[in-house]
PDB file of C-alpha atoms in Angstrom:
ATOM      1  CA  GLU A1152       2.053 -18.605   4.352  1.00  0.00           C
ATOM      2  CA  VAL A1153       0.017 -15.765   2.868  1.00  0.00           C
ATOM      3  CA  GLN A1154       0.587 -15.431  -0.856  1.00  0.00           C
ATOM      4  CA  LEU A1155      -0.857 -12.989  -3.360  1.00  0.00           C
ATOM      5  CA  VAL A1156       0.137 -13.540  -6.974  1.00  0.00           C
ATOM      6  CA  GLU A1157      -0.894 -11.098  -9.671  1.00  0.00           C
ATOM      7  CA  SER A1158      -1.184 -11.978 -13.337  1.00  0.00           C
ATOM      8  CA  GLY A1159      -2.214 -10.207 -16.508  1.00  0.00           C
ATOM      9  CA  GLY A1160      -0.837  -6.852 -17.496  1.00  0.00           C
ATOM     10  CA  GLY A1161       1.775  -6.106 -20.103  1.00  0.00           C
ATOM     11  CA  LEU A1162       1.879  -3.611 -22.947  1.00  0.00           C
ATOM     12  CA  VAL A1163      -1.428  -2.048 -23.996  1.00  0.00           C
ATOM     13  CA  GLN A1164      -2.248   0.777 -26.392  1.00  0.00           C
ATOM     14  CA  PRO A1165      -3.963   3.936 -25.133  1.00  0.00           C
ATOM     15  CA  GLY A1166      -7.713   3.434 -25.075  1.00  0.00           C
ATOM     16  CA  GLY A1167      -7.323  -0.302 -24.655  1.00  0.00           C
ATOM     17  CA  SER A1168      -8.487  -2.612 -21.898  1.00  0.00           C
ATOM     18  CA  LEU A1169      -7.077  -5.400 -19.806  1.00  0.00           C
ATOM     19  CA  ARG A1170      -7.853  -7.436 -16.722  1.00  0.00           C
ATOM     20  CA  LEU A1171      -5.513  -8.070 -13.835  1.00  0.00           C
ATOM     21  CA  SER A1172      -6.000 -11.079 -11.589  1.00  0.00           C
ATOM     22  CA  CYS A1173      -4.691 -11.850  -8.130  1.00  0.00           C
ATOM     23  CA  ALA A1174      -4.637 -15.408  -6.792  1.00  0.00           C
ATOM     24  CA  ALA A1175      -4.702 -15.661  -3.022  1.00  0.00           C
ATOM     25  CA  SER A1176      -3.572 -18.539  -0.840  1.00  0.00           C
ATOM     26  CA  GLY A1177      -2.506 -19.273   2.709  1.00  0.00           C
ATOM     27  CA  PHE A1178      -5.459 -17.538   4.348  1.00  0.00           C
ATOM     28  CA  THR A1179      -9.262 -17.514   4.324  1.00  0.00           C
ATOM     29  CA  PHE A1180      -9.729 -15.212   1.352  1.00  0.00           C
ATOM     30  CA  SER A1181     -13.463 -14.756   1.908  1.00  0.00           C
ATOM     31  CA  SER A1182     -12.810 -13.203   5.342  1.00  0.00           C
ATOM     32  CA  TYR A1183     -10.633 -10.350   4.130  1.00  0.00           C
ATOM     33  CA  SER A1184     -11.091  -7.124   2.231  1.00  0.00           C
ATOM     34  CA  MET A1185      -8.804  -6.540  -0.708  1.00  0.00           C
ATOM     35  CA  ASN A1186      -7.278  -3.570  -2.451  1.00  0.00           C
ATOM     36  CA  TRP A1187      -5.432  -2.574  -5.585  1.00  0.00           C
ATOM     37  CA  VAL A1188      -2.535  -0.145  -5.162  1.00  0.00           C
ATOM     38  CA  ARG A1189      -0.382   1.099  -8.019  1.00  0.00           C
ATOM     39  CA  GLN A1190       3.048   2.630  -8.358  1.00  0.00           C
ATOM     40  CA  ALA A1191       4.112   4.572 -11.430  1.00  0.00           C
ATOM     41  CA  PRO A1192       7.767   4.129 -12.432  1.00  0.00           C
ATOM     42  CA  GLY A1193       9.993   5.890  -9.913  1.00  0.00           C
ATOM     43  CA  LYS A1194       7.003   7.256  -8.009  1.00  0.00           C
ATOM     44  CA  GLY A1195       5.164   6.583  -4.764  1.00  0.00           C
ATOM     45  CA  LEU A1196       2.245   4.375  -3.830  1.00  0.00           C
ATOM     46  CA  GLU A1197      -1.299   5.228  -4.900  1.00  0.00           C
ATOM     47  CA  TRP A1198      -4.344   3.381  -3.539  1.00  0.00           C
ATOM     48  CA  ILE A1199      -6.910   2.905  -6.307  1.00  0.00           C
ATOM     49  CA  SER A1200      -9.622   0.479  -5.196  1.00  0.00           C
ATOM     50  CA  TYR A1201     -11.114  -1.484  -2.292  1.00  0.00           C
ATOM     51  CA  ILE A1202     -13.588  -4.343  -2.116  1.00  0.00           C
ATOM     52  CA  SER A1203     -15.037  -5.789   1.062  1.00  0.00           C
ATOM     53  CA  SER A1204     -14.997  -9.495   1.832  1.00  0.00           C
ATOM     54  CA  SER A1205     -18.467 -10.147   0.423  1.00  0.00           C
ATOM     55  CA  SER A1206     -18.284  -7.449  -2.266  1.00  0.00           C
ATOM     56  CA  ASN A1207     -20.885  -5.335  -0.447  1.00  0.00           C
ATOM     57  CA  PHE A1208     -18.658  -2.273  -0.335  1.00  0.00           C
ATOM     58  CA  ILE A1209     -16.556  -1.091  -3.263  1.00  0.00           C
ATOM     59  CA  TYR A1210     -14.581   2.138  -3.493  1.00  0.00           C
ATOM     60  CA  TYR A1211     -12.355   3.777  -6.070  1.00  0.00           C
ATOM     61  CA  SER A1212      -9.972   6.671  -6.147  1.00  0.00           C
ATOM     62  CA  ASP A1213     -11.124   9.646  -8.181  1.00  0.00           C
ATOM     63  CA  SER A1214      -8.301   9.010 -10.653  1.00  0.00           C
ATOM     64  CA  VAL A1215      -9.784   5.685 -11.808  1.00  0.00           C
ATOM     65  CA  LYS A1216     -13.487   5.954 -11.009  1.00  0.00           C
ATOM     66  CA  GLY A1217     -15.602   5.096 -14.025  1.00  0.00           C
ATOM     67  CA  ARG A1218     -12.796   3.296 -15.874  1.00  0.00           C
ATOM     68  CA  PHE A1219     -11.680   0.595 -13.420  1.00  0.00           C
ATOM     69  CA  THR A1220     -13.843  -2.166 -11.951  1.00  0.00           C
ATOM     70  CA  ILE A1221     -12.796  -4.276  -8.983  1.00  0.00           C
ATOM     71  CA  SER A1222     -14.370  -7.663  -8.351  1.00  0.00           C
ATOM     72  CA  ARG A1223     -13.668 -10.916  -6.575  1.00  0.00           C
ATOM     73  CA  ASP A1224     -14.611 -14.578  -6.678  1.00  0.00           C
ATOM     74  CA  ASN A1225     -14.372 -16.054  -3.205  1.00  0.00           C
ATOM     75  CA  ALA A1226     -14.943 -19.565  -4.535  1.00  0.00           C
ATOM     76  CA  LYS A1227     -11.793 -19.184  -6.630  1.00  0.00           C
ATOM     77  CA  ASN A1228      -9.817 -17.176  -4.041  1.00  0.00           C
ATOM     78  CA  SER A1229      -9.286 -14.532  -6.680  1.00  0.00           C
ATOM     79  CA  LEU A1230      -9.368 -10.762  -7.002  1.00  0.00           C
ATOM     80  CA  TYR A1231      -9.719  -8.916 -10.294  1.00  0.00           C
ATOM     81  CA  LEU A1232      -9.264  -5.454 -11.732  1.00  0.00           C
ATOM     82  CA  GLN A1233     -10.853  -4.648 -15.078  1.00  0.00           C
ATOM     83  CA  ILE A1234      -9.195  -1.600 -16.582  1.00  0.00           C
ATOM     84  CA  ASN A1235     -10.832   0.188 -19.488  1.00  0.00           C
ATOM     85  CA  THR A1236      -9.960   3.249 -21.561  1.00  0.00           C
ATOM     86  CA  LEU A1237      -6.309   3.035 -20.565  1.00  0.00           C
ATOM     87  CA  ARG A1238      -4.246   6.201 -20.499  1.00  0.00           C
ATOM     88  CA  VAL A1239      -0.496   6.686 -20.649  1.00  0.00           C
ATOM     89  CA  GLU A1240      -0.632   7.882 -17.036  1.00  0.00           C
ATOM     90  CA  ASP A1241      -2.016   4.479 -15.969  1.00  0.00           C
ATOM     91  CA  THR A1242       1.427   2.994 -16.613  1.00  0.00           C
ATOM     92  CA  ALA A1243       2.428   1.492 -13.278  1.00  0.00           C
ATOM     93  CA  VAL A1244       3.084  -1.619 -11.266  1.00  0.00           C
ATOM     94  CA  TYR A1245      -0.244  -2.800  -9.878  1.00  0.00           C
ATOM     95  CA  PHE A1246      -0.246  -4.538  -6.494  1.00  0.00           C
ATOM     96  CA  CYS A1247      -3.072  -6.501  -4.924  1.00  0.00           C
ATOM     97  CA  ALA A1248      -3.076  -6.083  -1.181  1.00  0.00           C
ATOM     98  CA  ARG A1249      -4.992  -7.419   1.812  1.00  0.00           C
ATOM     99  CA  CYS A1250      -6.580  -5.670   4.731  1.00  0.00           C
ATOM    100  CA  GLU A1251      -9.272  -6.404   7.295  1.00  0.00           C
ATOM    101  CA  SER A1252     -12.484  -4.540   7.806  1.00  0.00           C
ATOM    102  CA  TYR A1253     -14.500  -4.483  11.012  1.00  0.00           C
ATOM    103  CA  TYR A1254     -18.185  -4.188  11.826  1.00  0.00           C
ATOM    104  CA  THR A1255     -17.514  -0.670  13.138  1.00  0.00           C
ATOM    105  CA  GLY A1256     -16.624   0.429   9.627  1.00  0.00           C
ATOM    106  CA  SER A1257     -12.945   0.781  10.403  1.00  0.00           C
ATOM    107  CA  VAL A1258     -10.196  -1.090   8.621  1.00  0.00           C
ATOM    108  CA  SER A1259      -6.764  -2.442   9.370  1.00  0.00           C
ATOM    109  CA  PRO A1260      -3.689  -1.305   7.473  1.00  0.00           C
ATOM    110  CA  ILE A1261      -2.659  -3.281   4.436  1.00  0.00           C
ATOM    111  CA  ASP A1262      -0.659  -6.178   5.818  1.00  0.00           C
ATOM    112  CA  TYR A1263       0.231  -8.304   2.787  1.00  0.00           C
ATOM    113  CA  TRP A1264       1.041  -7.329  -0.764  1.00  0.00           C
ATOM    114  CA  GLY A1265       1.501  -9.244  -3.978  1.00  0.00           C
ATOM    115  CA  GLN A1266       4.741  -8.854  -5.916  1.00  0.00           C
ATOM    116  CA  GLY A1267       3.066  -6.542  -8.431  1.00  0.00           C
ATOM    117  CA  ARG A1268       2.370  -6.601 -12.146  1.00  0.00           C
ATOM    118  CA  LEU A1269       3.579  -3.999 -14.630  1.00  0.00           C
ATOM    119  CA  VAL A1270       1.052  -2.398 -16.950  1.00  0.00           C
ATOM    120  CA  THR A1271       2.566  -0.256 -19.694  1.00  0.00           C
ATOM    121  CA  VAL A1272       0.307   1.972 -21.749  1.00  0.00           C
ATOM    122  CA  SER A1273       2.006   3.105 -24.918  1.00  0.00           C
ATOM    123  CA  SER A1274       1.439   3.310 -28.634  1.00  0.00           C
TER     124      SER A1274
ATOM    125  CA  GLU B  77      -8.896  13.694   1.379  1.00  0.00           C
ATOM    126  CA  ILE B  78      -6.132  13.580   3.947  1.00  0.00           C
ATOM    127  CA  VAL B  79      -2.747  14.565   2.588  1.00  0.00           C
ATOM    128  CA  MET B  80       0.296  12.822   4.080  1.00  0.00           C
ATOM    129  CA  THR B  81       3.614  14.658   3.906  1.00  0.00           C
ATOM    130  CA  GLN B  82       6.905  12.929   4.655  1.00  0.00           C
ATOM    131  CA  SER B  83      10.214  14.548   5.432  1.00  0.00           C
ATOM    132  CA  PRO B  84      12.939  14.576   4.438  1.00  0.00           C
ATOM    133  CA  ALA B  85      12.643  13.279   0.891  1.00  0.00           C
ATOM    134  CA  THR B  86      16.101  11.729   1.196  1.00  0.00           C
ATOM    135  CA  LEU B  87      18.010  10.927   4.372  1.00  0.00           C
ATOM    136  CA  SER B  88      21.688   9.985   4.336  1.00  0.00           C
ATOM    137  CA  VAL B  89      22.832   8.057   7.400  1.00  0.00           C
ATOM    138  CA  SER B  90      25.816   5.866   8.192  1.00  0.00           C
ATOM    139  CA  PRO B  91      25.366   2.220   9.187  1.00  0.00           C
ATOM    140  CA  GLY B  92      25.065   1.862  12.947  1.00  0.00           C
ATOM    141  CA  GLU B  93      23.624   5.329  13.380  1.00  0.00           C
ATOM    142  CA  ARG B  94      20.052   6.330  14.174  1.00  0.00           C
ATOM    143  CA  ALA B  95      17.569   7.422  11.514  1.00  0.00           C
ATOM    144  CA  THR B  96      14.486   9.507  12.206  1.00  0.00           C
ATOM    145  CA  LEU B  97      11.783   9.850   9.553  1.00  0.00           C
ATOM    146  CA  SER B  98       8.767  12.133   9.842  1.00  0.00           C
ATOM    147  CA  CYS B  99       5.211  11.985   8.557  1.00  0.00           C
ATOM    148  CA  ARG B 100       2.578  14.685   8.906  1.00  0.00           C
ATOM    149  CA  ALA B 101      -1.148  14.397   8.202  1.00  0.00           C
ATOM    150  CA  SER B 102      -3.220  17.329   6.956  1.00  0.00           C
ATOM    151  CA  GLN B 103      -5.801  16.514   9.643  1.00  0.00           C
ATOM    152  CA  SER B 104      -5.926  14.142  12.566  1.00  0.00           C
ATOM    153  CA  VAL B 105      -5.752  10.434  11.772  1.00  0.00           C
ATOM    154  CA  SER B 106      -5.770   9.439  15.450  1.00  0.00           C
ATOM    155  CA  SER B 107      -3.287   6.557  15.735  1.00  0.00           C
ATOM    156  CA  LYS B 108      -4.293   4.897  12.471  1.00  0.00           C
ATOM    157  CA  LEU B 109      -0.948   5.335  10.835  1.00  0.00           C
ATOM    158  CA  ALA B 110       1.192   2.628   9.242  1.00  0.00           C
ATOM    159  CA  TRP B 111       4.779   2.589   8.023  1.00  0.00           C
ATOM    160  CA  TYR B 112       6.021   0.476   5.124  1.00  0.00           C
ATOM    161  CA  GLN B 113       9.475  -0.364   3.816  1.00  0.00           C
ATOM    162  CA  GLN B 114      10.033  -0.896   0.114  1.00  0.00           C
ATOM    163  CA  LYS B 115      13.217  -2.119  -1.539  1.00  0.00           C
ATOM    164  CA  PRO B 116      13.834  -1.845  -5.298  1.00  0.00           C
ATOM    165  CA  GLY B 117      11.766  -4.299  -7.297  1.00  0.00           C
ATOM    166  CA  GLN B 118       9.889  -5.508  -4.239  1.00  0.00           C
ATOM    167  CA  ALA B 119       6.463  -5.020  -2.739  1.00  0.00           C
ATOM    168  CA  PRO B 120       6.102  -2.812   0.328  1.00  0.00           C
ATOM    169  CA  ARG B 121       6.397  -4.542   3.696  1.00  0.00           C
ATOM    170  CA  LEU B 122       4.360  -3.512   6.720  1.00  0.00           C
ATOM    171  CA  LEU B 123       6.632  -2.366   9.549  1.00  0.00           C
ATOM    172  CA  ILE B 124       4.458  -0.457  12.003  1.00  0.00           C
ATOM    173  CA  TYR B 125       0.692  -0.097  12.478  1.00  0.00           C
ATOM    174  CA  GLY B 126      -1.370   1.786  14.997  1.00  0.00           C
ATOM    175  CA  ALA B 127       1.442   4.370  14.900  1.00  0.00           C
ATOM    176  CA  SER B 128       3.639   2.360  17.281  1.00  0.00           C
ATOM    177  CA  THR B 129       2.990  -1.394  17.057  1.00  0.00           C
ATOM    178  CA  ARG B 130       5.576  -3.458  15.220  1.00  0.00           C
ATOM    179  CA  ALA B 131       4.202  -5.934  12.699  1.00  0.00           C
ATOM    180  CA  THR B 132       5.049  -9.593  13.001  1.00  0.00           C
ATOM    181  CA  GLY B 133       8.733 -10.325  12.528  1.00  0.00           C
ATOM    182  CA  ILE B 134       9.872  -6.702  12.496  1.00  0.00           C
ATOM    183  CA  PRO B 135      13.080  -6.149  14.496  1.00  0.00           C
ATOM    184  CA  ALA B 136      12.976  -4.101  17.672  1.00  0.00           C
ATOM    185  CA  ARG B 137      15.291  -1.469  16.180  1.00  0.00           C
ATOM    186  CA  PHE B 138      12.242  -0.153  14.325  1.00  0.00           C
ATOM    187  CA  SER B 139       9.930   1.997  16.440  1.00  0.00           C
ATOM    188  CA  GLY B 140       7.066   4.337  15.720  1.00  0.00           C
ATOM    189  CA  SER B 141       5.564   7.175  17.686  1.00  0.00           C
ATOM    190  CA  GLY B 142       3.050   9.976  17.432  1.00  0.00           C
ATOM    191  CA  SER B 143      -0.685  10.528  17.156  1.00  0.00           C
ATOM    192  CA  GLY B 144      -3.026  13.005  15.583  1.00  0.00           C
ATOM    193  CA  THR B 145      -1.056  14.678  12.825  1.00  0.00           C
ATOM    194  CA  GLU B 146       2.627  14.145  13.672  1.00  0.00           C
ATOM    195  CA  PHE B 147       4.367  10.787  13.444  1.00  0.00           C
ATOM    196  CA  THR B 148       7.919   9.492  13.558  1.00  0.00           C
ATOM    197  CA  LEU B 149       9.627   6.289  12.485  1.00  0.00           C
ATOM    198  CA  THR B 150      12.937   5.672  14.209  1.00  0.00           C
ATOM    199  CA  ILE B 151      15.488   3.059  13.247  1.00  0.00           C
ATOM    200  CA  SER B 152      17.849   2.863  16.195  1.00  0.00           C
ATOM    201  CA  SER B 153      20.965   1.346  14.631  1.00  0.00           C
ATOM    202  CA  LEU B 154      20.920   1.104  10.886  1.00  0.00           C
ATOM    203  CA  GLN B 155      21.775  -2.189   9.287  1.00  0.00           C
ATOM    204  CA  SER B 156      22.714  -2.556   5.626  1.00  0.00           C
ATOM    205  CA  GLU B 157      19.352  -4.129   4.836  1.00  0.00           C
ATOM    206  CA  ASP B 158      17.476  -1.081   6.181  1.00  0.00           C
ATOM    207  CA  PHE B 159      18.446   1.189   3.304  1.00  0.00           C
ATOM    208  CA  ALA B 160      15.218   1.485   1.346  1.00  0.00           C
ATOM    209  CA  VAL B 161      12.255   3.779   0.759  1.00  0.00           C
ATOM    210  CA  TYR B 162       9.802   4.247   3.614  1.00  0.00           C
ATOM    211  CA  TYR B 163       6.160   5.245   3.263  1.00  0.00           C
ATOM    212  CA  CYS B 164       3.591   6.274   5.815  1.00  0.00           C
ATOM    213  CA  GLN B 165      -0.120   5.600   5.218  1.00  0.00           C
ATOM    214  CA  GLN B 166      -3.244   6.700   7.044  1.00  0.00           C
ATOM    215  CA  TYR B 167      -6.248   4.390   7.371  1.00  0.00           C
ATOM    216  CA  ASN B 168      -8.450   6.487   9.623  1.00  0.00           C
ATOM    217  CA  ASN B 169     -10.400   8.616   7.150  1.00  0.00           C
ATOM    218  CA  TRP B 170     -11.097   6.482   4.119  1.00  0.00           C
ATOM    219  CA  PRO B 171     -11.654   6.137   1.267  1.00  0.00           C
ATOM    220  CA  PRO B 172      -9.200   6.994   0.020  1.00  0.00           C
ATOM    221  CA  PHE B 173      -6.316   5.438   1.874  1.00  0.00           C
ATOM    222  CA  THR B 174      -3.496   7.902   1.428  1.00  0.00           C
ATOM    223  CA  PHE B 175       0.263   7.452   1.428  1.00  0.00           C
ATOM    224  CA  GLY B 176       3.068   9.882   1.949  1.00  0.00           C
ATOM    225  CA  GLN B 177       5.407  10.484  -0.975  1.00  0.00           C
ATOM    226  CA  GLY B 178       8.151   8.435   0.650  1.00  0.00           C
ATOM    227  CA  THR B 179      11.527   8.987   2.279  1.00  0.00           C
ATOM    228  CA  LYS B 180      14.560   7.394   0.661  1.00  0.00           C
ATOM    229  CA  LEU B 181      17.027   6.237   3.297  1.00  0.00           C
ATOM    230  CA  GLU B 182      20.461   6.034   1.738  1.00  0.00           C
ATOM    231  CA  ILE B 183      23.923   5.108   2.926  1.00  0.00           C
ATOM    232  CA  LYS B 184      26.113   8.044   3.881  1.00  0.00           C
TER     233      LYS B 184
END
């Protein structure tokens, strides 16, 4: 059974930093691309970052570029999101999510999601 | 960036009836369109990919159609567990992956 379990998060002051982790199991983690998607309270889904299976390709949304860093450790079956210079508008549930990428450059839709982790940015 | 627009924002339907949800892309996404269901406090669940292919374990009452810029999710006979928020997402022109703003399907 595919499982994605996020950890980290919590209450952070504006300007602060934190790191989210996502532990993967039930599939060959090193064969899949991974994403972070967030959802502000009562709002819709916002994709924020992608990392390919071997970390060769990394992308960010404009809203987080320069402040967020995605990384992975295939030996530990883990995905990470380092978040710096937090803003109130970064308050959201952060989901890690799996997709596949193909040699053509195309990708599959996101097929599995973690349960999410709430990050609250407030003074 | 491709903008995805869903309509209506809220849809009120009685159990047993049919629900039709729409999703429009600001430019063609071919058939690379997915639908997700999200219930309160839960992660989204993949329902449909490739515009019309049901994901594993998804009941046959869920169907998707469309290509290019116009897409539809149809739930043929609503069950109580189907009342949720539904999102469409394009994965043709990326990054970024873009989602619609969601349609809340509520009990009439």
